[in-house]
């Protein structure tokens, strides 16, 4: 077999490059030799963060991180997200609706709405709900909970919200919208959220709430939601421009051309729906998709910017004396896992890592910046197929689909999807997931935390002594 | 539904109890408020460890830890292993045999032999191989690699090896045996390891090598292997007694009675094969085993001691002025996951945690003790079944088996097994797994490490500055 050793060499180079953290240098290179106690101690910073950059890989658990690393860098490689000095495990459970407000049942596998609401508000809620408390039923609104973004905006910091999904999708929506059901993304999607309609005196759809919250930089997909007509008549896009002076941009050339917020906040919508993942799909099948010579193929993203492009522009626009809060989501990891698409999912883990490097370049010059990288919940992908169990990996019997690629090591890696039947949407799972951080108060992600604990950490916790 | 809130209260109590680490106090309580930077800084200790206690949960990945926590303590609960101050992710890949010694293929899903060999020797090897390097084929022995246990023994430290599996099983075997195939556990199991036979001038079977290594305290299952006849005639048990003065004990009463190594090292074999897990099996089925009112039932372990009992006795016997190295394995987590047995697996995560608490009680009085808790590789169990995907959890279609229990929250939790067909042995998976530590040099588990990195950490790394 032709072995692709260049990938391993590239990984080695990455691993050797240490991360600058103020005066501290920290790198977890494979085969490191010296004790790192002093390096870790030097990376501890108890100050409250001036700037916060939260990077989320939707559905990005330890399994898909490992699969992406194996493919892109080889098993010995290290992503930038691997090298962050403070790491922990994070629980992601949610609640179920119920009649007793003092005792909502626990939901051990969450969707993306309560998970993002968890770190955004510091409180648990039910599936499909955005930064609003639990209640007796899906269509019964709960109490609105203020978000990190909203609190920081009140303090005078700039705010940003970036995603490769529709910007009205659950993860970016929870940062600055409050509604009983995530499906109520645009003003004509409000059938299940009647009291939230603006014509009913509510805060409106997610699309409307994001711009009414005057987020300084909004970048992602979801133009179709903004082309929906509001209850008052004009489109959300027109409303955003007339009511809040949003500058609307629609392609990467326009994004490059923006260099100030002086003319109004930025609303960049680069796709009608979700944006295009880095790689073309490799969809798992019962017979086994791909093989030992299969590599992922780069998709044509047309005029869409990359997640790193959007992150870079957002940071440049948000940088100011009072600081900023920026949430960045690599959304398609999750969506391609639902679709049993191995290449789509692992490519967008790499995109998350590239966005992190952009954030780290800013942090290197602004060490008062807290960076957190994590997922929102675990997902379906399992790396399978050691020598003794090839029959597991073939999917010859019902219920499983597999895909195989040639990794940067030059060796075949097989993954399986089995939380739904082949062709169905694969499901989230309930395992705790990895969280990593650097910068002020990053030590608070160490150990086992719950995702609601990120709320107070991002806002800056009181020193303990 | 009758809700079992006492479990949650118990968890809350556990979480409030902080871990004493020399002068440092560190606890990751759910909903913690103050910044923990100072606590983490105080927990950093760059000294070389005098004593090392390595606790392994075989197959114990983030998924089964979460399932066990949900069941035993509720989703908000915290195990002792959750509260350790230093945490990281650990890769577990291995190698495959091959013709080119400079380029063995990567094996992305490992069995328990190369993984335990990894931390024991600091080097990668192939599936089924014990502390011996890779080679061109399974029956071709590789180079013997010296283990942490052997190195520390040479330095004059005492050594211990504890497992709930046969003590000749892969994980405990890798600590102090070198052989091309893990199946060669006793002198009559040597068909595939002909050159290792003592009659052929080799080091003998795993059973023989463990006692020839004069490990001070050996506690576990596997009496049947020691009843096998050696090439020289007598049983391994007789040989251990005559050649090395091992004191043989076979039940928990005898274990309680031992209080000195003055009469010879200890060989405690409490079961013919593997020891009995804490809970009776709840075996997943395609139709769905258990239900919302199912709880796990405690098994009758007869005269067998618990893992905590064995750990406590081992530490008491090993404690001495020169220090000790002790490996403790909760082995049946893995074996019950292979058997799709939810209760068996999660109960023995709890047993691992109880053994950790015993180790922590020693560490509290001997802060020069490094404690590491981790698994060896990921496994098959997935927590499934949120509101929108009940059809996934029922296993109505082929290829999946599920089981449901009532957790300490009083709510149902469902897990699925699908890496093999129902009734078959479930397979390991390739995700990185959690590693946690406290004490001297524990900071070296932070970030993303490989399991071979534990080797140098356990031996004590050179200070970096
Ligand atoms: Mg999302
Ligand atoms: Mg084992
Ligand atoms: Zn999600
Ligand atoms: Zn999803
Ligand atoms: Zn194992
Ligand atoms: Zn196993």
Coordinates of C-alpha atoms in Angstrom, one line a residue, chain A residues 3 5 24-26 28-42 44-46 62-63 65-66 69-70 74-76 78 81-89 91 93 95-96 103-111 127 379-389 392-393 397-400 407-413 418-421 425 427-434 441-450 453 456-457 461-465, chain B residues 3 5 24-26 28-42 44-46 62-63 65-66 69-70 74-76 78 81-89 91 93 95-96 103-111 127 379-389 392-393 397-400 407-413 418-421 425 427-434 441-450 453 456-457 461-465:
Chain A
X3 CA 1.7 5.1 2.6
X5 CA 3.9 9.8 5.4
X24 CA 4.0 30.8 29.3
X25 CA 4.8 28.2 26.6
X26 CA 2.7 25.0 26.7
X28 CA 1.6 18.6 24.6
X29 CA 3.8 17.0 22.0
X30 CA 3.6 13.3 21.5
X31 CA 6.5 11.8 23.3
X32 CA 7.3 14.9 25.4
X33 CA 10.1 14.4 27.8
X34 CA 10.3 17.0 30.5
X35 CA 7.9 17.5 33.4
X36 CA 5.3 20.2 32.4
X37 CA 4.3 21.3 35.9
X38 CA 6.0 24.7 35.6
X39 CA 4.6 25.3 32.2
X40 CA 1.1 24.5 33.4
X41 CA 1.6 26.7 36.4
X42 CA 2.7 29.6 34.2
X44 CA -2.7 29.8 35.0
X45 CA -4.3 33.3 34.9
X46 CA -6.9 34.2 37.5
X62 CA -13.9 12.6 21.6
X63 CA -14.7 10.1 18.9
X65 CA -12.0 14.5 17.2
X66 CA -10.0 11.2 17.2
X69 CA -7.0 13.7 13.9
X70 CA -6.3 10.2 12.5
X74 CA -2.3 10.7 11.6
X75 CA -2.8 9.1 15.0
X76 CA 0.3 10.8 16.5
X78 CA -2.0 17.1 17.3
X81 CA -7.4 22.2 20.1
X82 CA -5.4 19.2 21.4
X83 CA -2.6 21.4 22.7
X84 CA -4.6 23.8 24.8
X85 CA -3.3 23.7 28.4
X86 CA -6.5 23.3 30.4
X87 CA -8.7 20.4 29.6
X88 CA -11.7 18.6 31.2
X89 CA -14.7 16.5 30.6
X91 CA -21.6 16.8 30.9
X93 CA -27.6 16.4 29.9
X95 CA -34.4 18.2 31.0
X96 CA -37.7 17.0 29.8
X103 CA -38.7 18.1 39.4
X104 CA -38.4 18.1 35.7
X105 CA -37.1 14.6 34.5
X106 CA -33.5 14.4 33.3
X107 CA -32.9 13.9 29.6
X108 CA -29.7 12.0 29.2
X109 CA -29.3 12.8 25.5
X110 CA -29.8 16.4 24.5
X111 CA -30.3 18.2 21.3
X127 CA -35.0 19.8 24.2
X379 CA -22.8 11.9 18.6
X380 CA -23.0 8.7 16.7
X381 CA -19.7 8.0 15.0
X382 CA -17.7 5.1 16.4
X383 CA -14.2 4.2 15.2
X384 CA -14.3 0.4 14.7
X385 CA -12.6 -2.4 13.0
X386 CA -9.5 -3.8 14.6
X387 CA -8.0 -7.0 13.3
X388 CA -10.3 -9.3 15.2
X389 CA -13.6 -7.7 14.3
X392 CA -18.4 -5.7 12.7
X393 CA -17.2 -3.1 10.3
X397 CA -26.1 -7.4 8.8
X398 CA -28.9 -4.8 9.3
X399 CA -28.7 -1.7 11.4
X400 CA -25.2 -0.5 10.8
X407 CA -5.6 8.4 6.9
X408 CA -2.5 10.6 7.0
X409 CA -0.7 7.5 8.3
X410 CA -1.5 5.8 5.0
X411 CA -3.6 3.2 6.8
X412 CA -7.3 2.4 6.6
X413 CA -9.7 3.7 9.4
X418 CA -25.7 2.6 14.1
X419 CA -27.9 4.9 16.3
X420 CA -30.4 4.9 13.5
X421 CA -30.8 2.6 10.6
X425 CA -30.7 10.5 10.6
X427 CA -28.8 10.3 16.7
X428 CA -26.9 12.2 19.4
X429 CA -25.5 10.2 22.3
X430 CA -25.1 11.0 26.0
X431 CA -21.4 10.7 26.8
X432 CA -19.5 13.6 28.5
X433 CA -17.3 15.4 26.0
X434 CA -14.0 17.2 26.0
X441 CA -9.8 31.6 34.1
X442 CA -9.2 28.8 31.7
X443 CA -8.3 26.6 34.7
X444 CA -12.1 26.4 35.4
X445 CA -12.6 23.9 32.7
X446 CA -10.3 21.3 34.4
X447 CA -11.8 18.2 36.0
X448 CA -15.4 17.3 35.2
X449 CA -17.7 20.2 34.7
X450 CA -21.2 20.7 33.4
X453 CA -20.5 26.0 34.3
X456 CA -19.9 31.9 35.0
X457 CA -16.4 31.1 33.6
X461 CA -15.6 34.1 38.3
X462 CA -14.8 35.7 41.6
X463 CA -11.2 34.8 42.8
X464 CA -11.4 32.2 45.5
X465 CA -8.5 33.6 47.5
Chain B
X3 CA -38.5 9.3 41.6
X5 CA -34.1 11.6 44.8
X24 CA -4.3 22.2 48.2
X25 CA -8.0 21.8 48.2
X26 CA -9.6 21.1 44.8
X28 CA -15.2 20.4 40.8
X29 CA -18.6 20.6 42.3
X30 CA -21.5 21.1 39.9
X31 CA -22.5 24.7 40.0
X32 CA -19.2 25.8 41.5
X33 CA -19.0 29.6 41.9
X34 CA -15.5 30.9 42.6
X35 CA -12.6 30.9 40.2
X36 CA -10.4 27.8 40.8
X37 CA -7.1 29.1 39.3
X38 CA -5.5 29.3 42.8
X39 CA -6.7 25.9 43.8
X40 CA -5.3 24.3 40.6
X41 CA -2.0 26.1 41.0
X42 CA -1.7 24.8 44.5
X44 CA 0.7 21.4 41.0
X45 CA 3.6 19.4 42.3
X46 CA 6.7 19.0 40.2
X62 CA -16.2 8.7 28.7
X63 CA -19.4 7.0 27.6
X65 CA -18.2 6.7 33.0
X66 CA -21.2 9.0 32.1
X69 CA -22.5 8.3 37.0
X70 CA -26.1 8.8 35.8
X74 CA -27.6 11.0 38.9
X75 CA -26.5 13.2 36.1
X76 CA -25.3 16.0 38.5
X78 CA -19.6 13.4 40.8
X81 CA -12.5 10.1 39.6
X82 CA -14.4 13.1 38.3
X83 CA -12.9 15.4 40.9
X84 CA -9.3 14.8 40.3
X85 CA -7.6 18.2 39.5
X86 CA -5.6 17.2 36.4
X87 CA -7.5 15.8 33.4
X88 CA -6.8 15.2 29.8
X89 CA -7.6 13.1 26.8
X91 CA -5.0 8.3 22.6
X93 CA -4.0 3.4 19.0
X95 CA 0.3 -1.1 15.6
X96 CA -0.3 -4.0 13.2
X103 CA 6.8 1.4 9.2
X104 CA 4.3 -0.9 11.0
X105 CA 0.7 0.0 10.0
X106 CA -1.4 1.9 12.6
X107 CA -4.2 0.0 14.3
X108 CA -6.9 2.6 15.2
X109 CA -8.7 0.2 17.6
X110 CA -6.6 -1.7 20.1
X111 CA -7.1 -4.6 22.3
X127 CA -2.6 -6.4 19.2
X379 CA -15.7 0.6 24.0
X380 CA -19.1 -0.1 22.6
X381 CA -21.7 1.4 24.9
X382 CA -23.6 4.4 23.7
X383 CA -26.2 6.3 25.8
X384 CA -29.1 6.8 23.4
X385 CA -32.8 7.6 23.3
X386 CA -33.7 11.3 23.6
X387 CA -37.3 12.2 23.0
X388 CA -37.0 12.4 19.2
X389 CA -35.3 9.0 18.6
X392 CA -33.3 4.0 17.7
X393 CA -33.4 2.8 21.3
X397 CA -34.5 -3.6 13.6
X398 CA -31.4 -5.9 13.4
X399 CA -27.9 -5.2 14.6
X400 CA -28.6 -3.3 17.8
X407 CA -31.1 6.1 37.4
X408 CA -30.5 7.8 40.7
X409 CA -32.4 10.7 39.2
X410 CA -35.4 8.4 39.0
X411 CA -35.4 8.7 35.3
X412 CA -34.9 6.1 32.6
X413 CA -31.5 5.8 30.8
X418 CA -24.1 -2.3 18.1
X419 CA -20.5 -2.9 17.3
X420 CA -21.4 -6.6 17.0
X421 CA -24.7 -8.2 16.4
X425 CA -19.0 -10.0 21.7
X427 CA -16.0 -4.6 20.1
X428 CA -13.6 -1.9 21.3
X429 CA -13.7 1.4 19.6
X430 CA -11.0 4.0 18.8
X431 CA -12.0 7.2 20.6
X432 CA -9.5 9.0 22.8
X433 CA -10.4 8.5 26.5
X434 CA -10.2 10.4 29.7
X441 CA 3.8 15.3 38.2
X442 CA 0.0 14.9 37.8
X443 CA 0.1 18.0 35.6
X444 CA 1.6 15.8 32.8
X445 CA -1.8 14.2 32.0
X446 CA -3.3 17.6 31.0
X447 CA -4.0 18.3 27.3
X448 CA -4.0 15.5 24.8
X449 CA -1.5 12.8 25.6
X450 CA -0.8 9.3 24.3
X453 CA 3.3 9.2 27.8
X456 CA 7.7 8.6 31.8
X457 CA 5.3 10.4 34.0
X461 CA 10.0 13.3 34.5
X462 CA 12.9 15.7 34.6
X463 CA 11.9 19.2 35.6
X464 CA 11.7 21.5 32.6
X465 CA 13.1 24.6 34.5

